[in-house]
CSV table of C-alpha atoms and ligand atoms in Angstrom, one decimal:
chain,number,residue,atom,x,y,z
A,1,MET,CA,-7.3,-19.6,-27.4
A,2,PRO,CA,-6.6,-16.8,-25.0
A,3,ARG,CA,-4.1,-17.6,-22.5
A,4,LEU,CA,-3.7,-17.5,-18.8
A,5,THR,CA,-0.8,-17.7,-16.4
A,6,VAL,CA,-1.6,-18.3,-12.8
A,7,VAL,CA,1.5,-16.7,-10.7
A,8,VAL,CA,2.2,-18.2,-7.2
A,9,PRO,CA,4.5,-16.6,-4.9
A,10,ALA,CA,6.0,-19.2,-2.6
A,11,TYR,CA,8.3,-18.7,0.5
A,12,ASN,CA,8.8,-22.0,2.4
A,13,GLU,CA,5.4,-23.4,1.6
A,14,ALA,CA,6.9,-27.2,0.8
A,15,ALA,CA,3.9,-28.4,3.3
A,16,VAL,CA,1.2,-27.1,1.0
A,17,LEU,CA,2.7,-27.0,-2.4
A,18,GLU,CA,1.5,-30.6,-3.3
A,19,THR,CA,-1.9,-30.3,-2.4
A,20,PHE,CA,-2.2,-26.6,-3.8
A,21,HIS,CA,-0.7,-28.0,-7.1
A,22,GLY,CA,-3.5,-30.6,-7.1
A,23,ARG,CA,-6.4,-28.2,-6.5
A,24,LEU,CA,-5.0,-25.6,-8.8
A,25,SER,CA,-4.4,-28.1,-11.6
A,26,ARG,CA,-7.9,-29.3,-11.4
A,27,VAL,CA,-9.4,-26.1,-11.8
A,28,LEU,CA,-7.2,-25.1,-14.9
A,29,ASP,CA,-8.1,-28.2,-16.6
A,30,GLU,CA,-11.7,-27.1,-16.7
A,31,LEU,CA,-11.1,-23.9,-18.1
A,32,PRO,CA,-11.6,-22.9,-21.6
A,33,LEU,CA,-8.3,-21.1,-22.0
A,34,ASP,CA,-4.4,-22.3,-22.6
A,35,CYS,CA,-3.3,-22.2,-18.8
A,36,ASP,CA,0.1,-22.3,-17.3
A,37,VAL,CA,1.5,-22.0,-13.5
A,38,LEU,CA,4.5,-19.6,-12.7
A,39,TYR,CA,5.6,-20.6,-9.3
A,40,VAL,CA,8.0,-17.9,-7.6
A,41,ASP,CA,10.6,-19.4,-5.2
A,42,ASP,CA,11.1,-16.4,-3.0
A,43,GLY,CA,14.4,-17.7,-1.4
A,44,SER,CA,12.8,-20.3,0.5
A,45,SER,CA,14.9,-22.3,3.1
A,46,ASP,CA,13.1,-25.7,3.0
A,47,ALA,CA,12.2,-28.1,0.3
A,48,THR,CA,10.0,-25.4,-2.1
A,49,TRP,CA,12.2,-25.3,-4.8
A,50,ALA,CA,13.0,-29.1,-5.1
A,51,LEU,CA,9.2,-29.4,-5.0
A,52,ILE,CA,8.8,-27.2,-7.5
A,53,GLU,CA,11.2,-28.7,-9.9
A,54,ALA,CA,9.5,-31.9,-9.2
A,55,LEU,CA,6.1,-30.4,-10.4
A,56,ALA,CA,7.8,-29.0,-13.3
A,57,ALA,CA,8.9,-32.0,-14.5
A,58,ARG,CA,5.8,-33.7,-14.1
A,59,ASP,CA,3.3,-31.2,-15.3
A,60,ALA,CA,4.2,-29.6,-18.7
A,61,ARG,CA,2.5,-26.2,-18.0
A,62,THR,CA,4.5,-25.5,-15.0
A,63,GLY,CA,6.9,-22.8,-15.0
A,64,ALA,CA,9.2,-21.4,-12.3
A,65,LEU,CA,11.3,-18.7,-11.2
A,66,LYS,CA,13.9,-18.9,-8.4
A,67,LEU,CA,14.9,-15.5,-6.7
A,68,SER,CA,18.5,-15.0,-5.5
A,69,ARG,CA,17.0,-14.7,-1.7
A,70,ASN,CA,14.0,-13.8,-0.1
A,71,PHE,CA,12.9,-10.4,-1.4
A,72,GLY,CA,9.4,-10.4,0.3
A,73,LYS,CA,6.1,-11.2,-1.3
A,74,GLU,CA,5.6,-8.0,-3.0
A,75,ALA,CA,9.1,-8.4,-4.8
A,76,ALA,CA,8.2,-12.2,-5.6
A,77,LEU,CA,5.0,-11.1,-7.3
A,78,THR,CA,6.6,-8.2,-9.1
A,79,ALA,CA,9.2,-10.9,-10.6
A,80,GLY,CA,6.0,-13.4,-11.5
A,81,LEU,CA,4.1,-10.8,-13.2
A,82,ASP,CA,7.2,-9.3,-15.2
A,83,HIS,CA,7.6,-12.7,-16.5
A,84,VAL,CA,4.2,-13.3,-17.9
A,85,ASP,CA,3.5,-13.1,-21.6
A,86,ALA,CA,-0.1,-14.4,-21.4
A,87,ASP,CA,-3.2,-12.5,-22.1
A,88,ALA,CA,-3.9,-12.3,-18.4
A,89,ALA,CA,-2.5,-13.3,-15.2
A,90,VAL,CA,-3.9,-14.6,-11.9
A,91,VAL,CA,-2.2,-13.8,-8.6
A,92,ILE,CA,-2.8,-16.2,-6.1
A,93,ASP,CA,-1.2,-17.6,-2.4
A,94,ALA,CA,0.3,-20.8,-2.3
A,95,ASP,CA,-1.2,-21.5,1.2
A,96,LEU,CA,-4.6,-22.2,-0.1
A,97,GLN,CA,-6.1,-19.1,1.6
A,98,ASP,CA,-7.2,-18.3,-1.7
A,99,PRO,CA,-9.3,-20.8,-3.0
A,100,PRO,CA,-8.3,-22.0,-6.5
A,101,GLU,CA,-11.7,-22.7,-7.4
A,102,LEU,CA,-12.5,-19.3,-7.8
A,103,ILE,CA,-10.4,-18.6,-10.7
A,104,PRO,CA,-13.2,-19.4,-13.3
A,105,SER,CA,-15.6,-16.7,-11.7
A,106,LEU,CA,-12.4,-14.3,-12.0
A,107,VAL,CA,-11.8,-15.1,-15.5
A,108,GLU,CA,-15.6,-14.8,-16.2
A,109,GLN,CA,-15.5,-11.4,-15.3
A,110,TRP,CA,-12.1,-10.7,-17.3
A,111,ARG,CA,-14.2,-12.4,-20.2
A,112,ALA,CA,-16.9,-9.9,-19.5
A,113,GLY,CA,-14.4,-6.9,-20.4
A,114,PHE,CA,-13.0,-6.1,-16.9
A,115,ASP,CA,-9.1,-5.6,-16.4
A,116,VAL,CA,-8.8,-6.0,-12.5
A,117,VAL,CA,-10.9,-8.5,-10.9
A,118,TYR,CA,-9.7,-9.0,-7.1
A,119,ALA,CA,-11.4,-11.2,-4.8
A,120,THR,CA,-12.6,-10.0,-1.8
A,121,ARG,CA,-13.5,-11.8,1.6
A,122,THR,CA,-16.6,-12.3,3.1
A,123,ALA,CA,-15.7,-13.5,6.3
A,124,ARG,CA,-12.6,-13.9,8.1
A,125,ALA,CA,-12.2,-17.6,9.5
A,126,GLY,CA,-9.4,-18.2,11.9
A,127,GLU,CA,-8.5,-14.5,12.6
A,128,THR,CA,-9.1,-12.9,15.8
A,129,GLY,CA,-11.3,-9.7,16.5
A,130,PHE,CA,-8.1,-7.6,17.1
A,131,LYS,CA,-7.0,-8.3,13.7
A,132,ARG,CA,-10.4,-7.7,12.2
A,133,LEU,CA,-10.4,-4.3,14.0
A,134,THR,CA,-7.0,-3.3,13.2
A,135,SER,CA,-7.5,-4.0,9.5
A,136,ALA,CA,-10.9,-2.1,9.4
A,137,LEU,CA,-9.0,0.8,10.9
A,138,PHE,CA,-6.2,0.7,8.1
A,139,TYR,CA,-8.6,0.5,5.2
A,140,ARG,CA,-10.8,3.3,7.0
A,141,SER,CA,-8.1,5.8,7.3
A,142,MET,CA,-6.3,4.8,3.9
A,143,GLU,CA,-9.4,5.7,2.1
A,144,ARG,CA,-9.6,8.9,4.0
A,145,MET,CA,-5.9,10.0,3.5
A,146,SER,CA,-5.3,8.8,0.0
A,147,ASP,CA,-6.8,9.7,-3.4
A,148,ILE,CA,-7.3,6.0,-4.3
A,149,ALA,CA,-9.7,3.6,-2.7
A,150,VAL,CA,-8.1,0.5,-2.0
A,151,PRO,CA,-10.9,-2.2,-1.9
A,152,ARG,CA,-11.4,-3.7,1.6
A,153,ASP,CA,-10.6,-7.2,2.6
A,154,THR,CA,-9.0,-7.8,-0.5
A,155,GLY,CA,-5.6,-9.5,-0.5
A,156,ASP,CA,-3.5,-9.9,-3.6
A,157,PHE,CA,-5.7,-12.9,-5.0
A,158,ARG,CA,-6.9,-11.3,-8.2
A,159,LEU,CA,-6.9,-11.3,-12.1
A,160,LEU,CA,-5.2,-8.8,-14.3
A,161,SER,CA,-5.7,-8.3,-17.9
A,162,ARG,CA,-2.8,-7.6,-20.4
A,163,ARG,CA,-3.3,-3.9,-20.4
A,164,ALA,CA,-3.2,-3.9,-16.5
A,165,LEU,CA,-0.4,-5.9,-16.5
A,166,ASP,CA,1.7,-3.2,-18.9
A,167,ALA,CA,0.4,-0.7,-16.6
A,168,LEU,CA,1.7,-2.4,-13.5
A,169,ARG,CA,4.9,-3.2,-15.0
A,170,GLN,CA,5.7,0.6,-15.8
A,171,LEU,CA,5.4,1.1,-11.7
A,172,ARG,CA,9.0,0.4,-10.7
A,173,GLU,CA,8.8,1.9,-7.2
A,174,ARG,CA,10.9,0.0,-4.6
A,175,GLN,CA,8.2,0.4,-1.7
A,176,ARG,CA,5.7,-1.6,-3.3
A,177,PHE,CA,2.3,-1.9,-1.6
A,178,MET,CA,0.8,-3.9,-4.1
A,179,LYS,CA,-2.6,-3.7,-3.0
A,180,GLY,CA,-2.6,0.3,-3.7
A,181,LEU,CA,-0.4,-0.3,-7.0
A,182,PHE,CA,-3.2,-2.4,-8.2
A,183,ALA,CA,-5.7,0.2,-7.5
A,184,TRP,CA,-3.7,3.1,-8.8
A,185,ILE,CA,-3.3,1.8,-12.2
A,186,GLY,CA,-7.4,2.3,-12.7
A,187,TYR,CA,-8.8,0.6,-15.7
A,188,ARG,CA,-12.6,-1.3,-15.3
A,189,GLN,CA,-12.1,-3.1,-12.1
A,190,THR,CA,-14.5,-5.2,-10.3
A,191,ALA,CA,-15.0,-7.8,-7.0
A,192,VAL,CA,-15.9,-11.2,-6.7
A,193,TYR,CA,-16.8,-12.5,-3.3
A,194,TYR,CA,-15.6,-15.4,-1.4
A,195,LEU,CA,-15.2,-17.0,1.9
A,196,ARG,CA,-11.5,-16.8,3.0
A,197,GLU,CA,-10.3,-20.3,4.6
A,198,PRO,CA,-7.7,-20.6,7.1
A,199,ARG,CA,-4.2,-21.8,6.1
A,200,GLN,CA,-4.2,-25.3,5.2
A,201,ALA,CA,-0.7,-25.8,6.5
A,202,GLY,CA,2.6,-24.3,7.3
A,203,SER,CA,2.7,-20.7,9.1
A,204,THR,CA,1.8,-17.2,8.1
A,205,LYS,CA,5.1,-15.2,7.5
A,206,TRP,CA,3.1,-12.3,8.7
A,207,ASN,CA,2.9,-10.7,12.3
A,208,TYR,CA,1.7,-7.5,13.5
A,209,TRP,CA,5.1,-5.9,13.3
A,210,ARG,CA,5.3,-6.9,9.5
A,211,LEU,CA,1.5,-5.7,9.4
A,212,MET,CA,2.3,-2.3,11.0
A,213,GLN,CA,5.3,-1.9,8.5
A,214,LEU,CA,2.6,-2.9,5.7
A,215,ALA,CA,0.2,-0.2,7.0
A,216,ILE,CA,3.2,2.5,7.0
A,217,GLU,CA,4.0,1.4,3.7
A,218,GLY,CA,0.7,2.1,2.5
A,219,PHE,CA,0.2,5.4,4.1
A,220,THR,CA,3.6,6.9,3.2
A,221,SER,CA,3.5,5.6,-0.6
A,222,PHE,CA,0.1,6.8,-1.3
A,223,SER,CA,-0.4,9.7,0.8
A,224,THR,CA,1.6,12.7,2.2
A,225,ALA,CA,-1.4,13.6,4.5
A,226,PRO,CA,0.8,12.5,7.5
A,227,LEU,CA,3.4,15.4,6.7
A,228,LYS,CA,0.6,17.5,6.3
A,229,LEU,CA,-0.7,16.4,9.8
A,230,ALA,CA,2.7,17.5,11.4
A,231,THR,CA,2.4,20.8,10.1
A,232,TRP,CA,-1.5,21.2,11.4
A,233,ILE,CA,-0.5,19.9,14.9
A,234,GLY,CA,2.7,22.2,15.0
A,235,LEU,CA,0.2,25.0,13.8
A,236,LEU,CA,-2.3,24.0,16.7
A,237,SER,CA,0.1,23.9,19.5
A,238,SER,CA,2.1,27.0,18.6
A,239,VAL,CA,-1.3,28.8,18.7
A,240,LEU,CA,-2.8,27.2,21.8
A,241,ALA,CA,1.2,28.2,23.3
A,242,PHE,CA,0.5,31.7,22.5
A,243,LEU,CA,-2.7,31.8,24.0
A,244,TYR,CA,-1.2,30.1,27.2
A,245,GLY,CA,1.8,32.6,27.1
A,246,LEU,CA,-0.5,35.6,27.0
A,247,TRP,CA,-2.2,34.2,30.1
A,248,VAL,CA,0.7,33.5,31.8
A,249,PHE,CA,2.1,37.0,31.2
A,250,GLY,CA,-0.9,38.8,32.0
A,251,LYS,CA,-0.9,36.8,35.7
A,252,ALA,CA,2.7,37.7,36.1
A,253,ALA,CA,2.4,41.3,35.1
A,254,LEU,CA,-1.0,41.8,37.3
A,255,PHE,CA,-0.1,39.6,40.3
A,256,GLY,CA,3.3,39.3,40.4
A,257,ASP,CA,5.1,35.7,40.2
A,258,PRO,CA,5.8,33.7,42.8
A,259,VAL,CA,7.4,31.0,41.2
A,260,HIS,CA,4.8,28.2,40.7
A,261,GLY,CA,3.9,26.0,37.8
A,262,TYR,CA,6.7,23.4,37.6
A,263,PRO,CA,4.3,20.4,36.8
A,264,SER,CA,2.6,22.6,34.0
A,265,LEU,CA,6.1,23.3,32.6
A,266,MET,CA,7.0,19.8,32.6
A,267,VAL,CA,3.7,18.8,30.8
A,268,VAL,CA,4.1,21.4,28.1
A,269,ILE,CA,7.9,20.4,27.5
A,270,LEU,CA,7.1,16.8,27.1
A,271,PHE,CA,4.1,17.1,25.5
A,272,LEU,CA,5.7,19.4,22.8
A,273,GLY,CA,8.8,17.3,22.8
A,274,GLY,CA,6.9,14.4,21.9
A,275,ILE,CA,5.3,16.0,19.0
A,276,GLN,CA,8.2,17.1,17.6
A,277,LEU,CA,9.9,13.9,17.5
A,278,LEU,CA,6.6,12.6,16.2
A,279,GLY,CA,6.9,15.2,13.5
A,280,LEU,CA,10.5,14.3,12.7
A,281,GLY,CA,9.8,10.6,12.5
A,282,VAL,CA,7.4,11.1,10.0
A,283,ILE,CA,9.5,13.2,7.9
A,284,GLY,CA,12.3,10.5,8.3
A,285,GLU,CA,9.6,8.0,6.9
A,286,TYR,CA,9.4,9.8,3.9
A,287,LEU,CA,13.3,10.6,3.7
A,288,GLY,CA,14.3,6.7,4.2
A,289,ARG,CA,11.6,5.8,1.2
A,290,ASN,CA,13.3,8.7,-0.9
A,291,TYR,CA,16.7,7.7,-0.3
A,292,SER,CA,16.0,3.8,-0.9
A,293,GLU,CA,14.2,4.8,-4.4
A,294,SER,CA,17.2,7.1,-5.2
A,295,LYS,CA,19.4,4.2,-5.1
A,296,GLN,CA,17.3,2.8,-8.2
A,297,ARG,CA,18.1,-0.7,-7.2
A,298,PRO,CA,16.5,-3.7,-9.1
A,299,LEU,CA,13.5,-5.2,-7.3
A,300,TYR,CA,14.7,-8.8,-7.4
A,301,PHE,CA,17.3,-11.1,-8.9
A,302,ILE,CA,16.4,-14.4,-10.3
A,303,GLU,CA,18.6,-17.3,-9.6
A,304,GLU,CA,17.1,-20.0,-11.8
A,305,GLN,CA,14.3,-20.3,-14.2
A,306,ARG,CA,12.2,-23.0,-15.9
A,307,ARG,CA,9.8,-22.3,-18.6
A,308,PRO,CA,6.5,-24.5,-18.8
A,309,ARG,CA,7.3,-26.8,-21.8
A,310,GLY,CA,3.4,-27.1,-22.6
A,311,SER,CA,1.3,-26.0,-25.5
A,312,ARG,CA,3.1,-22.8,-26.4
A,313,PRO,CA,5.9,-22.8,-29.3
B,1,UDP,N1,5.5,-15.0,0.4
B,1,UDP,C1,6.4,-14.7,-0.1
B,1,UDP,N2,7.5,-14.3,0.2
B,1,UDP,C2,7.9,-13.7,1.5
B,1,UDP,C3,6.5,-14.1,2.5
B,1,UDP,C4,5.5,-14.8,1.7
B,1,UDP,O1,6.5,-15.2,-1.7
B,1,UDP,O2,8.6,-13.4,2.2
B,1,UDP,C5,4.4,-15.9,-0.2
B,1,UDP,C6,3.8,-17.1,0.9
B,1,UDP,O3,4.5,-18.3,0.3
B,1,UDP,C7,2.3,-17.2,0.2
B,1,UDP,C8,1.8,-15.8,0.2
B,1,UDP,O4,3.2,-14.8,0.0
B,1,UDP,O5,2.2,-17.9,-1.0
B,1,UDP,C9,1.2,-15.0,1.3
B,1,UDP,O6,1.9,-15.1,2.4
B,1,UDP,P1,1.5,-15.9,3.7
B,1,UDP,O7,0.0,-16.9,3.6
B,1,UDP,O8,2.4,-15.8,5.1
B,1,UDP,O9,0.7,-14.4,4.2
B,1,UDP,P2,-1.1,-14.0,4.7
B,1,UDP,O10,-1.9,-15.2,3.9
B,1,UDP,O11,-0.8,-14.2,6.1
B,1,UDP,O12,-1.6,-12.7,4.2
B,2,MG,MG1,-1.6,-16.6,3.7
């Protein structure tokens, strides 16, 4: 029988883990596959690891990894996917925002020959209009600026075939914008649609600050357009400055210059100063990324590991 591993990153999810495992188990019981679950505790500070250990003791097909500290969801996911030796893996959030009941549909598309089957939300319950607007803006600019199309309204909830997993495993960059990486590997990809529910319990670890960092991460990992933008703005403003200079000189030569123009001077200085700082910031963003890549640090460390005791040899 083909084997499937469900990878679940969990950071302080003690409040939902039991419910989650119950719902997931019911789904896996029905699947005509040899299934197991791999929880990745991303350095939780609550009872998450104790709960996972209890689940593993009770349910023979539960495996677990405990990272040495909180490395962030991307690293936790990577750790999980690195440890999958099944024929396919499903990535799902522990907070029940990704309904486990959708897994059979993902599996169906995989059996039909797709390598990456991602779950796309059709509605965003429990999210503000502002969040919807900013995320729409993000996806649109991402599509424009990079060569890869990151599917809209799609989180990390998806199924990956063996060869997609092997491909992903070769991407060891430290700045991990997972949605981008999933799209970048290519192969046969397809979507399955579902209704995204609001979080069951616990609280989201995302806020606008983190979302903004994620957006910057997305842009800078997959596009050098911002660097080119700085060049174009620089070019445009120098042309404008040159024309304006001609005009100022012409005026002074014809009519003399009774020292006017403090406001325009200030405007030009502040505007150009701002643009230069912006350009420097953009360069710094890329330089910083280069710096952290060049250190070649491992993506995560594992503190403890439990293998599933299930049907496998
Ligand atoms: N998560 C993680 N490490 C972190 C933050 C989050 O492993 O540093 C996990 C979290 O436990 C959950 C999933 O990633 O299973 C999604 O997190 P969350 O629900 O906070 O994000 P959102 O659904 O708001 O995008
Ligand atoms: Mg969530």
